[in-house]
Coordinates of C-alpha atoms in Angstrom, one line a residue:
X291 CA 126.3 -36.1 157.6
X292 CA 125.2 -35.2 161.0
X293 CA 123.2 -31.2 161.6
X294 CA 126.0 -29.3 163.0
X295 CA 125.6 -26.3 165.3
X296 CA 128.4 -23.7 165.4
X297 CA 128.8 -21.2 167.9
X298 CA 131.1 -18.2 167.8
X299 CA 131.7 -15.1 170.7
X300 CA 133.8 -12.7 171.8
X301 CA 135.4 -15.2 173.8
X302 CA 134.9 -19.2 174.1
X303 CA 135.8 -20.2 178.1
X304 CA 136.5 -24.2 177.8
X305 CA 136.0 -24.6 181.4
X306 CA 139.4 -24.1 182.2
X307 CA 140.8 -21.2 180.1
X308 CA 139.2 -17.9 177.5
X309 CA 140.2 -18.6 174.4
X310 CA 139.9 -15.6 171.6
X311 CA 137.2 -14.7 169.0
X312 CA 138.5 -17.0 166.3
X313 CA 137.8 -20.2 168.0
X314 CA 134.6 -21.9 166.7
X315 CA 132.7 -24.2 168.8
X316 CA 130.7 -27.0 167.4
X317 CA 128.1 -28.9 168.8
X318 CA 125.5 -31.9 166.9
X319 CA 122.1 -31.6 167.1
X320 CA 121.6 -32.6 170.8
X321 CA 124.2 -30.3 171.9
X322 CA 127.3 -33.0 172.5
X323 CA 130.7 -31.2 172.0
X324 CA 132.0 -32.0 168.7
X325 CA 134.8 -30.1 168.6
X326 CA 136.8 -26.1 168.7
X327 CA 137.9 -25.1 165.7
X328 CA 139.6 -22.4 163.9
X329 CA 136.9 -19.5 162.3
X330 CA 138.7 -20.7 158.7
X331 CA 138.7 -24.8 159.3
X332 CA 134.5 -24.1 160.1
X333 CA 132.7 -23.7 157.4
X334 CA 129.4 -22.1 157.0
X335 CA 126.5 -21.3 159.2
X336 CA 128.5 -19.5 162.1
X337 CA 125.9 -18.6 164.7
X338 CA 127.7 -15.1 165.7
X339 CA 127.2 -14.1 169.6
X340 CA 128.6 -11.0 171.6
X341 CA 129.5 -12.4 174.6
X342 CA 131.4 -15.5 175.9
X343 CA 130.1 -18.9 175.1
X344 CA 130.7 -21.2 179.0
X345 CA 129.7 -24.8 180.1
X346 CA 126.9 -24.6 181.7
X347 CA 126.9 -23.9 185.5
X348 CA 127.4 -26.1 188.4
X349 CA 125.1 -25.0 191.8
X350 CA 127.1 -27.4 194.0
X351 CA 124.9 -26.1 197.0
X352 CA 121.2 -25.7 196.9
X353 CA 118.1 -26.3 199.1
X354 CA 115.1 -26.4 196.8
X355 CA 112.8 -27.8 199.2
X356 CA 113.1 -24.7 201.1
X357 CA 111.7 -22.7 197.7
X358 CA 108.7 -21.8 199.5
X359 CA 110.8 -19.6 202.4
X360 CA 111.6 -16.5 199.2
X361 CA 111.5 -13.2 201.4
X362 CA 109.9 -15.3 204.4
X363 CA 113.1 -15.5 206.7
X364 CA 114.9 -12.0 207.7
X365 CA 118.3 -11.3 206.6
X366 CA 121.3 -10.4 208.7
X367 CA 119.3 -12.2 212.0
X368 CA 123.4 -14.3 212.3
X369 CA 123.0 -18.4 212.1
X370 CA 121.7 -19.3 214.7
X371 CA 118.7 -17.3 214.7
X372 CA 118.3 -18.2 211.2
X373 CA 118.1 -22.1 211.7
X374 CA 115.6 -21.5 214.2
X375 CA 113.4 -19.7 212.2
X376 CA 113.8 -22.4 209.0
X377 CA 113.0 -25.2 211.8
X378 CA 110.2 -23.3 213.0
X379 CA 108.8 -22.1 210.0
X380 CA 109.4 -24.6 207.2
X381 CA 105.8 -25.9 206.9
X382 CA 103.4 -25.0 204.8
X383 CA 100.6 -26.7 202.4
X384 CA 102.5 -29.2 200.1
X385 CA 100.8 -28.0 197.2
X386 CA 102.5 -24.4 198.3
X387 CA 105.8 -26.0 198.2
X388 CA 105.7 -27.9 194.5
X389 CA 104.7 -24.8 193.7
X390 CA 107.6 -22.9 194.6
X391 CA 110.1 -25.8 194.3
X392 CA 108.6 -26.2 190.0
X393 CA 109.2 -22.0 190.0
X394 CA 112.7 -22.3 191.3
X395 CA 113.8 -25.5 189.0
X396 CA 112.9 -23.2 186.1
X397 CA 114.8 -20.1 187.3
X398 CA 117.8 -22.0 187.7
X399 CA 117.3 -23.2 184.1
X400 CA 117.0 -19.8 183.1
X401 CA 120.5 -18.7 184.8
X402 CA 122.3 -21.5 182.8
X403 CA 122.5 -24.1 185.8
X404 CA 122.8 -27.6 184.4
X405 CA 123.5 -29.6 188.0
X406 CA 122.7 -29.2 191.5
X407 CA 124.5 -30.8 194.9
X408 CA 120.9 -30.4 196.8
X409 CA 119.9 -30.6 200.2
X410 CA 117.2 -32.8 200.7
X411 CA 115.6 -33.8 204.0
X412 CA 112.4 -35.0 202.7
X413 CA 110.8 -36.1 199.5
X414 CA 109.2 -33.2 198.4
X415 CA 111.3 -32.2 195.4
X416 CA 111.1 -36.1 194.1
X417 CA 108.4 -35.5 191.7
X418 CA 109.9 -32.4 189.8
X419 CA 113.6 -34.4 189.8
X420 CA 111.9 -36.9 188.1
X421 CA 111.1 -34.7 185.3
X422 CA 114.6 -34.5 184.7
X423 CA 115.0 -31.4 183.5
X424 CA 118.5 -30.7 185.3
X425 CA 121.2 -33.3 186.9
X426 CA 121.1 -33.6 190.7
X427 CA 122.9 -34.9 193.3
X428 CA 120.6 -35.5 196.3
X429 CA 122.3 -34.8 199.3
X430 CA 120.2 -36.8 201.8
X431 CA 120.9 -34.6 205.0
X432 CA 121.3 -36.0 208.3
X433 CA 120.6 -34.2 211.5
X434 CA 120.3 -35.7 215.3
X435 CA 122.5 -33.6 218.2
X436 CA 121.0 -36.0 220.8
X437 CA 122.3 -39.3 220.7
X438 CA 119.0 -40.6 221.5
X439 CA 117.5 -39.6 218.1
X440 CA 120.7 -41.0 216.4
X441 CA 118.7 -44.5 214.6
X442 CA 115.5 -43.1 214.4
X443 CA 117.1 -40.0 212.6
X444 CA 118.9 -42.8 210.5
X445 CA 115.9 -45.1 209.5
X446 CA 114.0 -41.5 208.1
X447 CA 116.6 -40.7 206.2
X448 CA 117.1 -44.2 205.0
X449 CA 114.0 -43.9 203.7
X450 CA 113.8 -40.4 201.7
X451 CA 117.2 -41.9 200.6
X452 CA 115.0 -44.5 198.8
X453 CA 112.4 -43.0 197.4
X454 CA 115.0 -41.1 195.5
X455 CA 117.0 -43.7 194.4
X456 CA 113.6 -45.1 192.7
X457 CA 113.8 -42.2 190.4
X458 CA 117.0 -42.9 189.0
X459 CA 117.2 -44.6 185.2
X460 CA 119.9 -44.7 182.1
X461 CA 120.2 -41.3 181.7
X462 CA 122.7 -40.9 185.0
X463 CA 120.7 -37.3 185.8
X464 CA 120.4 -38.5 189.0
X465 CA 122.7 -39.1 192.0
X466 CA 122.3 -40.1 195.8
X467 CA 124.2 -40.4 198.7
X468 CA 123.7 -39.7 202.7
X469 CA 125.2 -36.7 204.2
X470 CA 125.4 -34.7 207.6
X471 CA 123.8 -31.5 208.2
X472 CA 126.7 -29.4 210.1
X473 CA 128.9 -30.4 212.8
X474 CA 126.8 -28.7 215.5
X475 CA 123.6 -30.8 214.6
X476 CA 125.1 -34.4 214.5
X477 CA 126.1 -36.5 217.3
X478 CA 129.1 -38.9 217.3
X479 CA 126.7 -41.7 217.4
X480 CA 124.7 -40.3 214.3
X481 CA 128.2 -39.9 212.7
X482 CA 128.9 -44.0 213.0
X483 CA 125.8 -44.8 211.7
X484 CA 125.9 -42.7 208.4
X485 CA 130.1 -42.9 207.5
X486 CA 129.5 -46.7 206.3
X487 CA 127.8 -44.7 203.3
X488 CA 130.1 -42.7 202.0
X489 CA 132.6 -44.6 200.4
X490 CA 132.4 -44.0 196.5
X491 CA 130.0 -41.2 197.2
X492 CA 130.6 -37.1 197.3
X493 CA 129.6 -35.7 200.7
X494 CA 129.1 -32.4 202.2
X495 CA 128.2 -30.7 205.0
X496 CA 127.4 -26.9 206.5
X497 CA 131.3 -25.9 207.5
X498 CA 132.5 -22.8 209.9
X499 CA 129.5 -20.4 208.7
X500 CA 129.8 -18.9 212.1
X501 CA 132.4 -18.2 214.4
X502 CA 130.2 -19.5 216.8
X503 CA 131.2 -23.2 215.7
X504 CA 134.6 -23.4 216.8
X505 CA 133.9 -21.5 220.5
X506 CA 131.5 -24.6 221.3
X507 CA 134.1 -27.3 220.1
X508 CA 136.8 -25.1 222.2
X509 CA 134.8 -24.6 224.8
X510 CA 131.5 -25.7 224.6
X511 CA 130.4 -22.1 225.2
X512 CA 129.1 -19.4 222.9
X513 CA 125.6 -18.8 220.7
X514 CA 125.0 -22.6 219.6
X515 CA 124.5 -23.6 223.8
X516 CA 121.5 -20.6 223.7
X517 CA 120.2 -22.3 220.8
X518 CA 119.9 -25.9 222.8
X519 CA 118.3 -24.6 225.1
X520 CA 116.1 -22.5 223.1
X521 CA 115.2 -26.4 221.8
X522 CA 115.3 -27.7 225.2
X523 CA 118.2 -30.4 224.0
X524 CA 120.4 -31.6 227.1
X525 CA 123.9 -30.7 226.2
X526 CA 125.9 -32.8 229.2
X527 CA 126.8 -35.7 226.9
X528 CA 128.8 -32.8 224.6
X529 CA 132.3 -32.8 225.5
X530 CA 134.4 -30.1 223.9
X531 CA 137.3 -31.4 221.6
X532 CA 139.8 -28.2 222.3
X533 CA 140.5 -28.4 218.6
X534 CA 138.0 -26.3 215.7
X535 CA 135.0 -27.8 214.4
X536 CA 136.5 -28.6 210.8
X537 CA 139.7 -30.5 212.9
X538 CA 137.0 -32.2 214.9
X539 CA 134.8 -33.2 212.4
X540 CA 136.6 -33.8 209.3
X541 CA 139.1 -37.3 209.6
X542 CA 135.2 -38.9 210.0
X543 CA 134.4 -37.9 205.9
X544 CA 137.9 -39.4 205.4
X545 CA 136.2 -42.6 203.4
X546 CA 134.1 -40.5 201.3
X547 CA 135.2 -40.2 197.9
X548 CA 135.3 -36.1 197.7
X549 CA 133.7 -33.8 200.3
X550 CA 132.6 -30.3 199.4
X551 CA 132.4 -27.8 202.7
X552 CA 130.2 -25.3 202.4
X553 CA 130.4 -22.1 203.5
X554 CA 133.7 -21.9 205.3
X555 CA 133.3 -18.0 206.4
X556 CA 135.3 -18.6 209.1
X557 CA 137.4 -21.1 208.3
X558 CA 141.1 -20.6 209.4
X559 CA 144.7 -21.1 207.8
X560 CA 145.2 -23.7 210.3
X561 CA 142.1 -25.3 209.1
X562 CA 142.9 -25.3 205.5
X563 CA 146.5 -26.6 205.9
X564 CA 145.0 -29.7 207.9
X565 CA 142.6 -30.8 205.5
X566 CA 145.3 -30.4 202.6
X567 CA 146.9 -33.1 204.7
X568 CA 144.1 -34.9 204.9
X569 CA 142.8 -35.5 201.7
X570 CA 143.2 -34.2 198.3
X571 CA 139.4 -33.9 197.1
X572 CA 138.1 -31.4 199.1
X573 CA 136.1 -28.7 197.3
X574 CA 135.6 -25.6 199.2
X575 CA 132.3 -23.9 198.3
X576 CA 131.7 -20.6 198.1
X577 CA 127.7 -19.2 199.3
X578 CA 128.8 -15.7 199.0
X579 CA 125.3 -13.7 198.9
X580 CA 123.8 -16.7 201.6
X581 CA 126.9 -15.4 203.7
X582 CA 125.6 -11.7 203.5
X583 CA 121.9 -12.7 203.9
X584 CA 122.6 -14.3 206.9
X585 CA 125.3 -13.0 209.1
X586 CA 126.8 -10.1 206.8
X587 CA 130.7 -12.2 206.5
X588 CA 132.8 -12.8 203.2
X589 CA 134.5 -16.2 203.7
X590 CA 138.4 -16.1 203.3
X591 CA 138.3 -16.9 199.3
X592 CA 141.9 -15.6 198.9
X593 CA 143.2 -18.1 201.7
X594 CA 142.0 -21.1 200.0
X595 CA 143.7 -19.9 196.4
X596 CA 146.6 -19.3 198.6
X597 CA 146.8 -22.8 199.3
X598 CA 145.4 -24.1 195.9
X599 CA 142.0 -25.5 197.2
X600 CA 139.6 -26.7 194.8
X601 CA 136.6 -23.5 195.2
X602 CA 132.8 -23.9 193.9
X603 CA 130.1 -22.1 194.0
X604 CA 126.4 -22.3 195.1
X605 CA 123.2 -20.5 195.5
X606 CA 122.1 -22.2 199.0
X607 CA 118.3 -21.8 199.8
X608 CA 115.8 -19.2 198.6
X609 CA 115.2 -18.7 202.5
X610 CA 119.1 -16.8 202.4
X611 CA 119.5 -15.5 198.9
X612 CA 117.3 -13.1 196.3
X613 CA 118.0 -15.8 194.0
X614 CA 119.3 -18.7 192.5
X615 CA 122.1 -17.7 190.1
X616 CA 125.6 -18.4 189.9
X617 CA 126.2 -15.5 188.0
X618 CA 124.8 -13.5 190.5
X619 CA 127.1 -14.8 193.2
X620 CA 130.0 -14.4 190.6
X621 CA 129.2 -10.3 190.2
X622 CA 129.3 -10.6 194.1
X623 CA 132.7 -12.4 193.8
X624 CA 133.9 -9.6 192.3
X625 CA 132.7 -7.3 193.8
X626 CA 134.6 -8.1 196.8
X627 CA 137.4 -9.7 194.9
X628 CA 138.2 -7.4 191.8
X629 CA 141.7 -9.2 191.7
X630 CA 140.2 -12.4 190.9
X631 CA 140.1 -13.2 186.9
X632 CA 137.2 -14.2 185.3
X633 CA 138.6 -17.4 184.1
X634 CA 139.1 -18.3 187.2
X635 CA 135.6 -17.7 188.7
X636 CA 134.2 -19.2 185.2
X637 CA 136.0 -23.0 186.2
X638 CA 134.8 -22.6 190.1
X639 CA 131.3 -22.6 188.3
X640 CA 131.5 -25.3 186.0
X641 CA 134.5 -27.0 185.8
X642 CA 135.5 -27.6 189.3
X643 CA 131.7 -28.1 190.1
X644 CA 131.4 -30.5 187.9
X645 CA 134.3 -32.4 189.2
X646 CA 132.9 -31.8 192.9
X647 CA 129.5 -33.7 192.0
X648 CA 131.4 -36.7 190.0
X649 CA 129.4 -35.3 186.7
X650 CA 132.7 -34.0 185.1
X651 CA 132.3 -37.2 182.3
X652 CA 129.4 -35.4 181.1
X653 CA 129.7 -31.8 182.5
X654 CA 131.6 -28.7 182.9
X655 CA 133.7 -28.8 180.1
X656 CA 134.0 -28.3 176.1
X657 CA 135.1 -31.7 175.5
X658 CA 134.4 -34.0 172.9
X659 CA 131.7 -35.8 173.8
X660 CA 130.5 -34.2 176.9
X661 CA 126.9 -32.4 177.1
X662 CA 128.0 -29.7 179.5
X663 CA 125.1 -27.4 177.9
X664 CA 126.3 -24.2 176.6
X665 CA 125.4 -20.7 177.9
X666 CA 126.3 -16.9 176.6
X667 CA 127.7 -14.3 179.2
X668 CA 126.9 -10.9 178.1
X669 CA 127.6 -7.5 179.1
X670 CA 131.2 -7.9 180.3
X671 CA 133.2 -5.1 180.4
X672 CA 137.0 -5.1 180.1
X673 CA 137.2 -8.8 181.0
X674 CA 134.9 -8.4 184.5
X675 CA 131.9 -9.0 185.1
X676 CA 129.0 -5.9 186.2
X677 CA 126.0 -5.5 187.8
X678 CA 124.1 -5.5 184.4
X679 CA 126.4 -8.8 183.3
X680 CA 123.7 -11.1 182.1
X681 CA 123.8 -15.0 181.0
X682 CA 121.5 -16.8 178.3
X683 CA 120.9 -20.5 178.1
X684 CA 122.0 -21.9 174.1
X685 CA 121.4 -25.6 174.5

């Protein structure tokens, strides 16, 4: 017979409900989910836990080539002085970066991350992927506002796309796919050239982090035209849609098979109730403590439970969060959002991430035969979590 590990807390959270203290979870040697039992159909060798036993999380939002930034960028400068500073200021030695890009890998395995939807616009994290210590999917990002960057744009990224598809093997850790940066930063001509790609794929992009999105599809006014010209870009080939960036943008990610938008802090109702008619794999993700780093906003969580949108959670980069934990943008969550129950923030972080990355056979869930990992939350108090919450990786 086969080692068993059994695992019993406070509480067990499936990934989609928290069941009580007399469930039993069971695991084999490698951590694949066996089954849940009953305390008195378990048998011996009960490893007892105070605390509640989760999936592993999902990060479905990360840039950890941008490691290196930690404490580098100011907070609270609003976006668009932000991007400027992370185009300005993004280079430094390489061996500087592997550094900080091994450093935060392991921190996120320390906060019970299992997967990542990453950013990549480069090649630099390819060697510590490769180690395969967590499961990613690479996000190759796209940028090119000028049409006249539009193939040159698309070659590059054809090409980092590439060299991490060469680190793929049996174990499935690894996923790929092409992606646009943010509706300001990619021109309709960069848009034809990458939308062949994402049919069968998850794509994603930078959504409404500022206000300032919609006035320059409105209008074509507001803080985006400073930052143009702050890059000397030629704006007269933009014409304004008169309809919000997310209306603009979103029937071109029609063909991809689910689309997380990140950020969505000032998304509207309108919004939300036109991409409900649109399509019905849309996951909204949530970047809560990126969102107070950067321009001090909450984004509308409640209106997208109001309308039963699919939410996730990410860290973004260490260049506009003190760190990558889901649990710490959980407590923050809360802390905004007391009404919120922790079962329900619990399957943003795995279950619903899992789903959002296309790793849900494997992830996010205690099903049998899945190998969602299996972390212990600690330090809740009267079913919410606290500042001194904390989470343990078991397997």
């Amino acid at each position: 017979m086969l080692p068993y590990q059994k695992f019993q807390a406070t509480q067990l959270f499936t990934g989609t409900e928290l069941l009580g203290p007399e469930k039993v979870l069971i695991t084999d040697e490698k951590g694949t989910i066996e089954t849940i039992l009953d305390e008195k159909e378990a048998g011996e060798n009960i490893r007892q836990l105070n605390g509640i036993l989760s999936p592993g999380f999902i990060n479905c939002h990360c840039h950890l080539e941008l490691s290196h930034l930690r404490g580098r960028i100011p907070e609270k400068t609003g976006l668009v002085d932000f991007v400027f500073k992370i185009v300005n200021e993004r280079h430094f030695p390489e061996a500087e970066i592997l550094d900080a890009i091994s450093i935060a890998e392991e921190e996120m395995l320390t906060n019970g991350i299992v997967a990542v939807g990453d950013i990549c616009n480069n090649t630099l994290t390819v060697s510590q992927k490769a180690k395969q210590k967590l499961a990613y999917y690479n996000f190759i990002e796209l940028t090119g506002w000028l049409p006249s960057v539009s193939q040159m744009r698309f070659e590059r990224s054809l090409a980092v796309y590439q060299s991490f598809e060469e680190i793929k093997n049996e174990k499935l850790r690894i996923k790929n796919g092409l992606s646009p940066h943010a509706p300001y930063s990619v021109s309709n001509e960069l848009w034809e050239l990458i939308t062949p790609y994402f049919a069968g794929n998850t794509v994603t992009i930078h959504n409404q982090e500022t206000a300032f999105e919609d006035t320059l599809f409105t209008q074509k006014e507001g803080d985006f035209m400073r930052m143009y010209r702050l890059m000397n870009m030629d704006t007269d080939f933009f014409t304004p849609t008169g309809k919000s960036s997310l209306q603009s943008y979103f029937p071109k990610m029609a063909s991809a098979a689910k689309q997380i938008l990140v950020h969505n802090t000032f998304t509207s109702e309108e919004d939300v109730l036109f991409v409900n008619r649109q399509s019905s794999d849309v996951s909204w993700c949530v970047c809560i403590n990126a969102n107070q780093y950067i321009e001090q906003a909450l984004p509308p969580i409640d209106l997208f439970r109001k309308h039963q949108g699919r939410l996730v959670v990410g860290t973004d980069s260490l260049a506009s969060n003190w760190s990558l934990s889901i649990l710490d943008e959980l407590k923050t969550i809360t802390r905004h959002f007391p009404h919120i129950p922790l079962a329900e923030l619990l399957q943003w972080s795995t279950r619903n991430g899992a789903q959002a990355l296309q790793m849900d056979d494997r992830l996010g869930s205690f099903e049998k035969g899945k190998q969602p990992g299996v972390v212990l939350l600690s330090q809740i108090e009267n079913g919410r979590l606290t500042a001194s919450s904390m989470v343990g990786r078991l397997l």
